[in-house]
Amino acid sequence: MLTTLAVPAGVAGLGVAATSYAWAIERKAFRLRRVEVPVLPAGAPALRVLHVSDLHATPGQPWKVRWVRRLAELEPDLVIDTGDNLGGPGGVPVALEALEPLLSRPGAFVPGSNDWFAPRPKNPARYLMPDTGRRIHGDPLPWGELRNGFTDAGWVDLTHRRTTLSVRGVSVEIAGVSDAHLRADHYERVAGPVDSAIDVGLGLSHTPEPRVLDAFAADGFRLVLSGHTHGGQLRVPGVGALVTNCGLDRRRARGLSRWTDEMWLHVSAGLGTSPYAPVRFACPPEATLLTLVPAG
Ligand SMILES: [Fe+2]
């Protein structure tokens, strides 16, 4: 039997107003968050790490391109990009235009599932349901073109790779995995303890799946950087994120938190949205400048 719910006009009006705000204003209301992370050895100079994620670039987003380009004025020591740069076909030149001023800084990246496959329309209610593990891919995207644009400029592709950089005289070991959202992560390919001669180990994973975070922690990495959650994308004031779209608990959907006594997790709420849900509420798009400082 079908029943009809009568929605009071005032409630319906509020919903329309909130959706209009989320689409027209908040998704373009970029902010820079600044956090300090005590992970360096005593006496090391502070390192400024710019974390960008989930750009979801598509043609026709000049406001986003302008804001991201200006991030280069921060002159970070290191740029970390945790994936989902693309939002669909035609996104590669937009992403490269936005990130171009940052590509001259030292940088490293891992991909997210949206770098490989275009999103497909789906019922937004499914986002709030338990994850069935089923993934529906759109058409393949030209991830190789974007990756080459990054690596040609000097950024390091850390898809199942480890590298060591010297940043302002501080030795930084960085390891990355492929995207856990598609179960493409194979931590065993980068596993191994961070060398005791290294000043700090950083881990990169687009999706902050607990199994990946535990593996980085067990190997002595001090900070993992992730994206994917969009901070919940639609947050309820006073409650926070309703979902993380992965195994991470909702309290950690965005920002800095401790994963273990020794390891921190930073989750970026990201710069964009899916083209099929171009709204943000109580969760503005963001980039983060992390200042790594000596512990204690
Ligand atoms: Fe994303």
PDB file of C-alpha atoms and ligand atoms in Angstrom:
ATOM      1  CA  MET A   1       0.000   0.000   0.000  1.00  0.00           C
ATOM      2  CA  LEU A   2       1.326   3.402  -0.894  1.00  0.00           C
ATOM      3  CA  THR A   3       1.084   6.197   1.604  1.00  0.00           C
ATOM      4  CA  THR A   4       1.758   9.857   1.061  1.00  0.00           C
ATOM      5  CA  LEU A   5       3.631  11.967   3.588  1.00  0.00           C
ATOM      6  CA  ALA A   6       2.529  15.548   3.809  1.00  0.00           C
ATOM      7  CA  VAL A   7       5.594  17.791   4.120  1.00  0.00           C
ATOM      8  CA  PRO A   8       4.831  21.159   5.670  1.00  0.00           C
ATOM      9  CA  ALA A   9       5.572  24.001   3.289  1.00  0.00           C
ATOM     10  CA  GLY A  10       7.982  25.576   5.802  1.00  0.00           C
ATOM     11  CA  VAL A  11      10.103  22.402   6.021  1.00  0.00           C
ATOM     12  CA  ALA A  12      10.178  22.015   2.244  1.00  0.00           C
ATOM     13  CA  GLY A  13      11.211  25.654   1.910  1.00  0.00           C
ATOM     14  CA  LEU A  14      14.050  25.179   4.391  1.00  0.00           C
ATOM     15  CA  GLY A  15      15.276  22.160   2.432  1.00  0.00           C
ATOM     16  CA  VAL A  16      15.290  24.120  -0.814  1.00  0.00           C
ATOM     17  CA  ALA A  17      17.132  27.024   0.859  1.00  0.00           C
ATOM     18  CA  ALA A  18      19.767  24.707   2.375  1.00  0.00           C
ATOM     19  CA  THR A  19      20.340  22.930  -0.939  1.00  0.00           C
ATOM     20  CA  SER A  20      20.636  26.243  -2.795  1.00  0.00           C
ATOM     21  CA  TYR A  21      23.165  27.479  -0.226  1.00  0.00           C
ATOM     22  CA  ALA A  22      25.138  24.207  -0.412  1.00  0.00           C
ATOM     23  CA  TRP A  23      25.298  24.402  -4.205  1.00  0.00           C
ATOM     24  CA  ALA A  24      25.691  28.126  -4.870  1.00  0.00           C
ATOM     25  CA  ILE A  25      27.788  29.221  -1.914  1.00  0.00           C
ATOM     26  CA  GLU A  26      29.434  26.637   0.297  1.00  0.00           C
ATOM     27  CA  ARG A  27      30.954  24.400  -2.380  1.00  0.00           C
ATOM     28  CA  LYS A  28      32.851  27.504  -3.569  1.00  0.00           C
ATOM     29  CA  ALA A  29      33.727  28.785  -0.062  1.00  0.00           C
ATOM     30  CA  PHE A  30      37.277  27.431   0.060  1.00  0.00           C
ATOM     31  CA  ARG A  31      39.278  27.649   3.232  1.00  0.00           C
ATOM     32  CA  LEU A  32      42.835  26.942   4.249  1.00  0.00           C
ATOM     33  CA  ARG A  33      43.201  25.037   7.493  1.00  0.00           C
ATOM     34  CA  ARG A  34      46.472  25.204   9.419  1.00  0.00           C
ATOM     35  CA  VAL A  35      47.525  22.500  11.859  1.00  0.00           C
ATOM     36  CA  GLU A  36      50.730  21.689  13.723  1.00  0.00           C
ATOM     37  CA  VAL A  37      51.885  18.077  13.972  1.00  0.00           C
ATOM     38  CA  PRO A  38      54.625  17.129  16.484  1.00  0.00           C
ATOM     39  CA  VAL A  39      56.432  14.357  14.635  1.00  0.00           C
ATOM     40  CA  LEU A  40      59.993  15.586  14.032  1.00  0.00           C
ATOM     41  CA  PRO A  41      63.089  14.861  16.139  1.00  0.00           C
ATOM     42  CA  ALA A  42      64.291  17.503  18.599  1.00  0.00           C
ATOM     43  CA  GLY A  43      66.174  20.320  16.936  1.00  0.00           C
ATOM     44  CA  ALA A  44      64.720  19.784  13.443  1.00  0.00           C
ATOM     45  CA  PRO A  45      63.432  22.857  11.606  1.00  0.00           C
ATOM     46  CA  ALA A  46      59.679  23.111  11.078  1.00  0.00           C
ATOM     47  CA  LEU A  47      58.483  21.723   7.721  1.00  0.00           C
ATOM     48  CA  ARG A  48      55.473  23.178   5.932  1.00  0.00           C
ATOM     49  CA  VAL A  49      53.502  20.475   4.125  1.00  0.00           C
ATOM     50  CA  LEU A  50      50.572  21.485   1.932  1.00  0.00           C
ATOM     51  CA  HIS A  51      47.948  18.728   1.686  1.00  0.00           C
ATOM     52  CA  VAL A  52      45.535  18.848  -1.261  1.00  0.00           C
ATOM     53  CA  SER A  53      43.001  16.174  -2.126  1.00  0.00           C
ATOM     54  CA  ASP A  54      39.797  15.366  -3.987  1.00  0.00           C
ATOM     55  CA  LEU A  55      39.998  18.187  -6.508  1.00  0.00           C
ATOM     56  CA  HIS A  56      37.423  16.418  -8.743  1.00  0.00           C
ATOM     57  CA  ALA A  57      38.315  18.735 -11.628  1.00  0.00           C
ATOM     58  CA  THR A  58      35.927  19.153 -14.535  1.00  0.00           C
ATOM     59  CA  PRO A  59      35.737  21.903 -17.162  1.00  0.00           C
ATOM     60  CA  GLY A  60      33.869  25.028 -16.080  1.00  0.00           C
ATOM     61  CA  GLN A  61      35.225  25.453 -12.531  1.00  0.00           C
ATOM     62  CA  PRO A  62      37.234  28.703 -12.792  1.00  0.00           C
ATOM     63  CA  TRP A  63      36.583  29.586  -9.127  1.00  0.00           C
ATOM     64  CA  LYS A  64      38.285  26.376  -8.028  1.00  0.00           C
ATOM     65  CA  VAL A  65      41.230  26.756 -10.409  1.00  0.00           C
ATOM     66  CA  ARG A  66      41.850  30.322  -9.184  1.00  0.00           C
ATOM     67  CA  TRP A  67      41.811  29.384  -5.497  1.00  0.00           C
ATOM     68  CA  VAL A  68      44.050  26.335  -5.856  1.00  0.00           C
ATOM     69  CA  ARG A  69      46.596  28.232  -7.964  1.00  0.00           C
ATOM     70  CA  ARG A  70      46.964  30.805  -5.183  1.00  0.00           C
ATOM     71  CA  LEU A  71      48.033  28.102  -2.720  1.00  0.00           C
ATOM     72  CA  ALA A  72      51.513  28.367  -4.246  1.00  0.00           C
ATOM     73  CA  GLU A  73      51.851  31.737  -2.473  1.00  0.00           C
ATOM     74  CA  LEU A  74      52.261  29.724   0.754  1.00  0.00           C
ATOM     75  CA  GLU A  75      55.592  28.455  -0.619  1.00  0.00           C
ATOM     76  CA  PRO A  76      55.259  25.030   1.058  1.00  0.00           C
ATOM     77  CA  ASP A  77      58.345  22.867   1.553  1.00  0.00           C
ATOM     78  CA  LEU A  78      56.442  19.836   0.294  1.00  0.00           C
ATOM     79  CA  VAL A  79      53.105  19.265  -1.456  1.00  0.00           C
ATOM     80  CA  ILE A  80      51.120  16.064  -0.879  1.00  0.00           C
ATOM     81  CA  ASP A  81      48.240  15.207  -3.230  1.00  0.00           C
ATOM     82  CA  THR A  82      46.099  12.293  -2.045  1.00  0.00           C
ATOM     83  CA  GLY A  83      44.127  11.710  -5.213  1.00  0.00           C
ATOM     84  CA  ASP A  84      40.678  12.025  -6.794  1.00  0.00           C
ATOM     85  CA  ASN A  85      42.044  14.868  -8.920  1.00  0.00           C
ATOM     86  CA  LEU A  86      39.578  14.153 -11.718  1.00  0.00           C
ATOM     87  CA  GLY A  87      35.823  14.552 -11.820  1.00  0.00           C
ATOM     88  CA  GLY A  88      35.200  13.244 -15.319  1.00  0.00           C
ATOM     89  CA  PRO A  89      36.351  13.434 -18.943  1.00  0.00           C
ATOM     90  CA  GLY A  90      38.100  16.715 -19.688  1.00  0.00           C
ATOM     91  CA  GLY A  91      39.414  17.022 -16.143  1.00  0.00           C
ATOM     92  CA  VAL A  92      43.124  16.557 -16.873  1.00  0.00           C
ATOM     93  CA  PRO A  93      43.870  20.051 -18.294  1.00  0.00           C
ATOM     94  CA  VAL A  94      41.769  21.623 -15.541  1.00  0.00           C
ATOM     95  CA  ALA A  95      43.637  19.757 -12.807  1.00  0.00           C
ATOM     96  CA  LEU A  96      47.006  20.602 -14.354  1.00  0.00           C
ATOM     97  CA  GLU A  97      46.052  24.266 -14.700  1.00  0.00           C
ATOM     98  CA  ALA A  98      44.958  24.426 -11.052  1.00  0.00           C
ATOM     99  CA  LEU A  99      48.015  22.636  -9.707  1.00  0.00           C
ATOM    100  CA  GLU A 100      50.572  24.079 -12.141  1.00  0.00           C
ATOM    101  CA  PRO A 101      52.077  26.675  -9.742  1.00  0.00           C
ATOM    102  CA  LEU A 102      52.451  23.973  -7.072  1.00  0.00           C
ATOM    103  CA  LEU A 103      54.187  21.556  -9.432  1.00  0.00           C
ATOM    104  CA  SER A 104      57.417  23.529  -9.126  1.00  0.00           C
ATOM    105  CA  ARG A 105      57.530  22.664  -5.404  1.00  0.00           C
ATOM    106  CA  PRO A 106      58.709  19.221  -4.191  1.00  0.00           C
ATOM    107  CA  GLY A 107      55.672  16.964  -4.244  1.00  0.00           C
ATOM    108  CA  ALA A 108      54.346  13.421  -4.052  1.00  0.00           C
ATOM    109  CA  PHE A 109      50.997  11.827  -4.845  1.00  0.00           C
ATOM    110  CA  VAL A 110      48.815   8.726  -4.847  1.00  0.00           C
ATOM    111  CA  PRO A 111      45.683   8.202  -6.967  1.00  0.00           C
ATOM    112  CA  GLY A 112      42.078   7.778  -5.887  1.00  0.00           C
ATOM    113  CA  SER A 113      39.426   5.735  -7.647  1.00  0.00           C
ATOM    114  CA  ASN A 114      38.067   8.848  -9.382  1.00  0.00           C
ATOM    115  CA  ASP A 115      41.421   9.306 -11.116  1.00  0.00           C
ATOM    116  CA  TRP A 116      40.792   6.007 -12.915  1.00  0.00           C
ATOM    117  CA  PHE A 117      37.049   5.936 -13.490  1.00  0.00           C
ATOM    118  CA  ALA A 118      34.426   8.601 -14.077  1.00  0.00           C
ATOM    119  CA  PRO A 119      31.726   8.713 -11.438  1.00  0.00           C
ATOM    120  CA  ARG A 120      28.255   7.496 -12.317  1.00  0.00           C
ATOM    121  CA  PRO A 121      24.942   8.870 -11.147  1.00  0.00           C
ATOM    122  CA  LYS A 122      23.586   7.004  -8.168  1.00  0.00           C
ATOM    123  CA  ASN A 123      20.829   7.391  -5.645  1.00  0.00           C
ATOM    124  CA  PRO A 124      22.229   9.760  -2.971  1.00  0.00           C
ATOM    125  CA  ALA A 125      20.449   7.663  -0.319  1.00  0.00           C
ATOM    126  CA  ARG A 126      22.862   4.817  -1.091  1.00  0.00           C
ATOM    127  CA  TYR A 127      25.649   6.955   0.287  1.00  0.00           C
ATOM    128  CA  LEU A 128      24.038   6.719   3.725  1.00  0.00           C
ATOM    129  CA  MET A 129      23.509   2.946   3.555  1.00  0.00           C
ATOM    130  CA  PRO A 130      26.036   0.356   4.793  1.00  0.00           C
ATOM    131  CA  ASP A 131      28.802  -0.355   2.252  1.00  0.00           C
ATOM    132  CA  THR A 132      27.951  -3.518   0.338  1.00  0.00           C
ATOM    133  CA  GLY A 133      31.427  -3.639  -1.189  1.00  0.00           C
ATOM    134  CA  ARG A 134      29.886  -3.394  -4.661  1.00  0.00           C
ATOM    135  CA  ARG A 135      31.591  -0.812  -6.891  1.00  0.00           C
ATOM    136  CA  ILE A 136      30.104   0.478 -10.147  1.00  0.00           C
ATOM    137  CA  HIS A 137      32.662   2.096 -12.437  1.00  0.00           C
ATOM    138  CA  GLY A 138      32.066   4.729 -15.066  1.00  0.00           C
ATOM    139  CA  ASP A 139      34.229   5.096 -18.139  1.00  0.00           C
ATOM    140  CA  PRO A 140      38.022   4.942 -17.689  1.00  0.00           C
ATOM    141  CA  LEU A 141      39.696   8.341 -17.277  1.00  0.00           C
ATOM    142  CA  PRO A 142      43.114   9.326 -18.689  1.00  0.00           C
ATOM    143  CA  TRP A 143      44.950   8.948 -15.378  1.00  0.00           C
ATOM    144  CA  GLY A 144      48.197   8.261 -17.254  1.00  0.00           C
ATOM    145  CA  GLU A 145      48.112  11.752 -18.799  1.00  0.00           C
ATOM    146  CA  LEU A 146      47.677  13.384 -15.430  1.00  0.00           C
ATOM    147  CA  ARG A 147      50.292  11.197 -13.781  1.00  0.00           C
ATOM    148  CA  ASN A 148      52.774  12.093 -16.519  1.00  0.00           C
ATOM    149  CA  GLY A 149      51.987  15.773 -16.051  1.00  0.00           C
ATOM    150  CA  PHE A 150      52.832  15.420 -12.365  1.00  0.00           C
ATOM    151  CA  THR A 151      55.956  13.313 -12.772  1.00  0.00           C
ATOM    152  CA  ASP A 152      57.303  15.376 -15.705  1.00  0.00           C
ATOM    153  CA  ALA A 153      57.208  18.362 -13.352  1.00  0.00           C
ATOM    154  CA  GLY A 154      59.097  16.449 -10.665  1.00  0.00           C
ATOM    155  CA  TRP A 155      56.396  15.134  -8.330  1.00  0.00           C
ATOM    156  CA  VAL A 156      56.883  11.541  -7.180  1.00  0.00           C
ATOM    157  CA  ASP A 157      54.257   8.885  -7.912  1.00  0.00           C
ATOM    158  CA  LEU A 158      54.064   6.838  -4.709  1.00  0.00           C
ATOM    159  CA  THR A 159      51.653   4.186  -5.930  1.00  0.00           C
ATOM    160  CA  HIS A 160      53.142   1.250  -4.050  1.00  0.00           C
ATOM    161  CA  ARG A 161      56.483   2.975  -3.823  1.00  0.00           C
ATOM    162  CA  ARG A 162      58.702   4.419  -1.130  1.00  0.00           C
ATOM    163  CA  THR A 163      61.086   7.287  -1.516  1.00  0.00           C
ATOM    164  CA  THR A 164      63.339   9.358   0.696  1.00  0.00           C
ATOM    165  CA  LEU A 165      63.569  13.119   0.329  1.00  0.00           C
ATOM    166  CA  SER A 166      65.736  15.660   2.076  1.00  0.00           C
ATOM    167  CA  VAL A 167      63.524  18.631   2.934  1.00  0.00           C
ATOM    168  CA  ARG A 168      65.331  21.585   4.553  1.00  0.00           C
ATOM    169  CA  GLY A 169      67.927  19.086   5.757  1.00  0.00           C
ATOM    170  CA  VAL A 170      65.303  16.774   7.307  1.00  0.00           C
ATOM    171  CA  SER A 171      65.209  13.222   5.940  1.00  0.00           C
ATOM    172  CA  VAL A 172      61.624  12.280   5.086  1.00  0.00           C
ATOM    173  CA  GLU A 173      60.675   8.793   4.003  1.00  0.00           C
ATOM    174  CA  ILE A 174      57.328   8.662   2.199  1.00  0.00           C
ATOM    175  CA  ALA A 175      55.413   5.553   1.182  1.00  0.00           C
ATOM    176  CA  GLY A 176      52.108   5.236  -0.606  1.00  0.00           C
ATOM    177  CA  VAL A 177      49.516   2.648  -1.516  1.00  0.00           C
ATOM    178  CA  SER A 178      46.984   2.476  -4.318  1.00  0.00           C
ATOM    179  CA  ASP A 179      43.356   3.171  -3.507  1.00  0.00           C
ATOM    180  CA  ALA A 180      41.865   0.992  -0.803  1.00  0.00           C
ATOM    181  CA  HIS A 181      38.320   2.000  -1.816  1.00  0.00           C
ATOM    182  CA  LEU A 182      38.681  -0.358  -4.792  1.00  0.00           C
ATOM    183  CA  ARG A 183      40.733  -2.792  -2.704  1.00  0.00           C
ATOM    184  CA  ALA A 184      43.690  -1.924  -4.929  1.00  0.00           C
ATOM    185  CA  ASP A 185      45.923  -1.408  -1.893  1.00  0.00           C
ATOM    186  CA  HIS A 186      48.770  -3.893  -1.514  1.00  0.00           C
ATOM    187  CA  TYR A 187      50.647  -2.681   1.506  1.00  0.00           C
ATOM    188  CA  GLU A 188      52.996  -5.653   1.353  1.00  0.00           C
ATOM    189  CA  ARG A 189      54.673  -4.019  -1.670  1.00  0.00           C
ATOM    190  CA  VAL A 190      55.916  -1.129   0.473  1.00  0.00           C
ATOM    191  CA  ALA A 191      56.049  -2.836   3.861  1.00  0.00           C
ATOM    192  CA  GLY A 192      59.062  -2.537   6.132  1.00  0.00           C
ATOM    193  CA  PRO A 193      60.094  -0.471   9.133  1.00  0.00           C
ATOM    194  CA  VAL A 194      61.139   3.138   8.701  1.00  0.00           C
ATOM    195  CA  ASP A 195      64.920   3.218   9.030  1.00  0.00           C
ATOM    196  CA  SER A 196      66.098   4.541  12.397  1.00  0.00           C
ATOM    197  CA  ALA A 197      68.358   7.013  10.556  1.00  0.00           C
ATOM    198  CA  ILE A 198      65.290   8.645   8.972  1.00  0.00           C
ATOM    199  CA  ASP A 199      63.879  11.722  10.741  1.00  0.00           C
ATOM    200  CA  VAL A 200      60.217  11.106   9.913  1.00  0.00           C
ATOM    201  CA  GLY A 201      58.097   8.662   7.907  1.00  0.00           C
ATOM    202  CA  LEU A 202      54.933   9.788   6.112  1.00  0.00           C
ATOM    203  CA  GLY A 203      52.318   7.438   4.646  1.00  0.00           C
ATOM    204  CA  LEU A 204      49.893   8.272   1.827  1.00  0.00           C
ATOM    205  CA  SER A 205      46.607   6.512   1.141  1.00  0.00           C
ATOM    206  CA  HIS A 206      43.684   8.079  -0.716  1.00  0.00           C
ATOM    207  CA  THR A 207      41.174   6.161   1.406  1.00  0.00           C
ATOM    208  CA  PRO A 208      41.924   6.071   5.144  1.00  0.00           C
ATOM    209  CA  GLU A 209      41.018   2.432   5.592  1.00  0.00           C
ATOM    210  CA  PRO A 210      41.946   1.193   9.068  1.00  0.00           C
ATOM    211  CA  ARG A 211      43.843  -1.831   7.679  1.00  0.00           C
ATOM    212  CA  VAL A 212      46.181   0.524   5.805  1.00  0.00           C
ATOM    213  CA  LEU A 213      46.562   2.876   8.775  1.00  0.00           C
ATOM    214  CA  ASP A 214      47.412  -0.037  11.087  1.00  0.00           C
ATOM    215  CA  ALA A 215      50.042  -1.247   8.626  1.00  0.00           C
ATOM    216  CA  PHE A 216      51.718   2.168   8.413  1.00  0.00           C
ATOM    217  CA  ALA A 217      51.634   2.468  12.213  1.00  0.00           C
ATOM    218  CA  ALA A 218      53.220  -0.962  12.657  1.00  0.00           C
ATOM    219  CA  ASP A 219      56.127   0.090  10.426  1.00  0.00           C
ATOM    220  CA  GLY A 220      56.860   3.234  12.434  1.00  0.00           C
ATOM    221  CA  PHE A 221      55.352   5.905  10.153  1.00  0.00           C
ATOM    222  CA  ARG A 222      54.486   8.993  12.215  1.00  0.00           C
ATOM    223  CA  LEU A 223      51.817  10.596  10.033  1.00  0.00           C
ATOM    224  CA  VAL A 224      49.421   9.326   7.352  1.00  0.00           C
ATOM    225  CA  LEU A 225      47.699  11.709   4.942  1.00  0.00           C
ATOM    226  CA  SER A 226      44.408  10.757   3.294  1.00  0.00           C
ATOM    227  CA  GLY A 227      41.363  12.203   1.538  1.00  0.00           C
ATOM    228  CA  HIS A 228      38.319  10.402   0.141  1.00  0.00           C
ATOM    229  CA  THR A 229      35.813  11.161   2.935  1.00  0.00           C
ATOM    230  CA  HIS A 230      35.085  14.749   1.788  1.00  0.00           C
ATOM    231  CA  GLY A 231      34.762  15.307   5.547  1.00  0.00           C
ATOM    232  CA  GLY A 232      31.316  13.757   5.225  1.00  0.00           C
ATOM    233  CA  GLN A 233      30.509  16.436   2.566  1.00  0.00           C
ATOM    234  CA  LEU A 234      27.122  17.082   4.205  1.00  0.00           C
ATOM    235  CA  ARG A 235      27.618  17.512   7.945  1.00  0.00           C
ATOM    236  CA  VAL A 236      24.968  18.046  10.571  1.00  0.00           C
ATOM    237  CA  PRO A 237      25.883  20.993  12.805  1.00  0.00           C
ATOM    238  CA  GLY A 238      26.506  19.686  16.319  1.00  0.00           C
ATOM    239  CA  VAL A 239      26.700  16.092  15.072  1.00  0.00           C
ATOM    240  CA  GLY A 240      29.371  16.146  12.378  1.00  0.00           C
ATOM    241  CA  ALA A 241      29.843  13.710   9.525  1.00  0.00           C
ATOM    242  CA  LEU A 242      27.175  11.063   9.041  1.00  0.00           C
ATOM    243  CA  VAL A 243      29.359   8.807   6.896  1.00  0.00           C
ATOM    244  CA  THR A 244      33.016   8.390   5.910  1.00  0.00           C
ATOM    245  CA  ASN A 245      32.414   6.087   2.922  1.00  0.00           C
ATOM    246  CA  CYS A 246      35.045   3.718   4.331  1.00  0.00           C
ATOM    247  CA  GLY A 247      35.894   1.867   7.537  1.00  0.00           C
ATOM    248  CA  LEU A 248      37.094   4.998   9.344  1.00  0.00           C
ATOM    249  CA  ASP A 249      35.019   6.187  12.298  1.00  0.00           C
ATOM    250  CA  ARG A 250      32.983   9.354  11.763  1.00  0.00           C
ATOM    251  CA  ARG A 251      34.901  11.402  14.352  1.00  0.00           C
ATOM    252  CA  ARG A 252      37.967  11.217  12.127  1.00  0.00           C
ATOM    253  CA  ALA A 253      36.137  12.146   8.908  1.00  0.00           C
ATOM    254  CA  ARG A 254      38.252  15.277   8.552  1.00  0.00           C
ATOM    255  CA  GLY A 255      41.199  16.915  10.247  1.00  0.00           C
ATOM    256  CA  LEU A 256      43.995  15.729  12.488  1.00  0.00           C
ATOM    257  CA  SER A 257      43.608  12.880  14.961  1.00  0.00           C
ATOM    258  CA  ARG A 258      45.808  10.357  16.707  1.00  0.00           C
ATOM    259  CA  TRP A 259      45.619   6.882  15.225  1.00  0.00           C
ATOM    260  CA  THR A 260      48.043   5.378  17.768  1.00  0.00           C
ATOM    261  CA  ASP A 261      50.258   6.886  20.461  1.00  0.00           C
ATOM    262  CA  GLU A 262      52.984   7.199  17.841  1.00  0.00           C
ATOM    263  CA  MET A 263      51.086   7.950  14.626  1.00  0.00           C
ATOM    264  CA  TRP A 264      48.856  10.811  13.545  1.00  0.00           C
ATOM    265  CA  LEU A 265      46.241  10.776  10.805  1.00  0.00           C
ATOM    266  CA  HIS A 266      45.307  13.789   8.719  1.00  0.00           C
ATOM    267  CA  VAL A 267      42.176  13.492   6.584  1.00  0.00           C
ATOM    268  CA  SER A 268      41.536  16.299   4.112  1.00  0.00           C
ATOM    269  CA  ALA A 269      37.899  17.194   3.506  1.00  0.00           C
ATOM    270  CA  GLY A 270      39.004  17.871  -0.064  1.00  0.00           C
ATOM    271  CA  LEU A 271      38.514  20.605  -2.628  1.00  0.00           C
ATOM    272  CA  GLY A 272      35.632  19.288  -4.702  1.00  0.00           C
ATOM    273  CA  THR A 273      32.534  17.176  -5.007  1.00  0.00           C
ATOM    274  CA  SER A 274      31.205  14.500  -7.282  1.00  0.00           C
ATOM    275  CA  PRO A 275      29.584  16.105 -10.357  1.00  0.00           C
ATOM    276  CA  TYR A 276      26.417  14.214  -9.396  1.00  0.00           C
ATOM    277  CA  ALA A 277      26.280  15.685  -5.884  1.00  0.00           C
ATOM    278  CA  PRO A 278      27.728  19.209  -6.314  1.00  0.00           C
ATOM    279  CA  VAL A 279      26.838  20.402  -2.823  1.00  0.00           C
ATOM    280  CA  ARG A 280      28.581  20.868   0.496  1.00  0.00           C
ATOM    281  CA  PHE A 281      26.973  21.707   3.800  1.00  0.00           C
ATOM    282  CA  ALA A 282      28.759  22.594   7.064  1.00  0.00           C
ATOM    283  CA  CYS A 283      31.866  21.185   5.393  1.00  0.00           C
ATOM    284  CA  PRO A 284      33.530  23.746   3.099  1.00  0.00           C
ATOM    285  CA  PRO A 285      36.103  22.656   0.533  1.00  0.00           C
ATOM    286  CA  GLU A 286      39.600  22.957   1.880  1.00  0.00           C
ATOM    287  CA  ALA A 287      43.336  22.514   1.671  1.00  0.00           C
ATOM    288  CA  THR A 288      45.532  22.151   4.735  1.00  0.00           C
ATOM    289  CA  LEU A 289      48.929  23.543   5.596  1.00  0.00           C
ATOM    290  CA  LEU A 290      50.479  21.144   8.095  1.00  0.00           C
ATOM    291  CA  THR A 291      53.488  22.416   9.985  1.00  0.00           C
ATOM    292  CA  LEU A 292      55.598  19.483  11.163  1.00  0.00           C
ATOM    293  CA  VAL A 293      57.453  20.392  14.346  1.00  0.00           C
ATOM    294  CA  PRO A 294      59.620  18.512  16.858  1.00  0.00           C
ATOM    295  CA  ALA A 295      57.680  16.168  19.143  1.00  0.00           C
ATOM    296  CA  GLY A 296      57.479  17.149  22.779  1.00  0.00           C
TER     297      GLY A 296
HETATM  298 FE    FE B   1      36.745  12.219  -3.707  1.00  0.00          FE
END
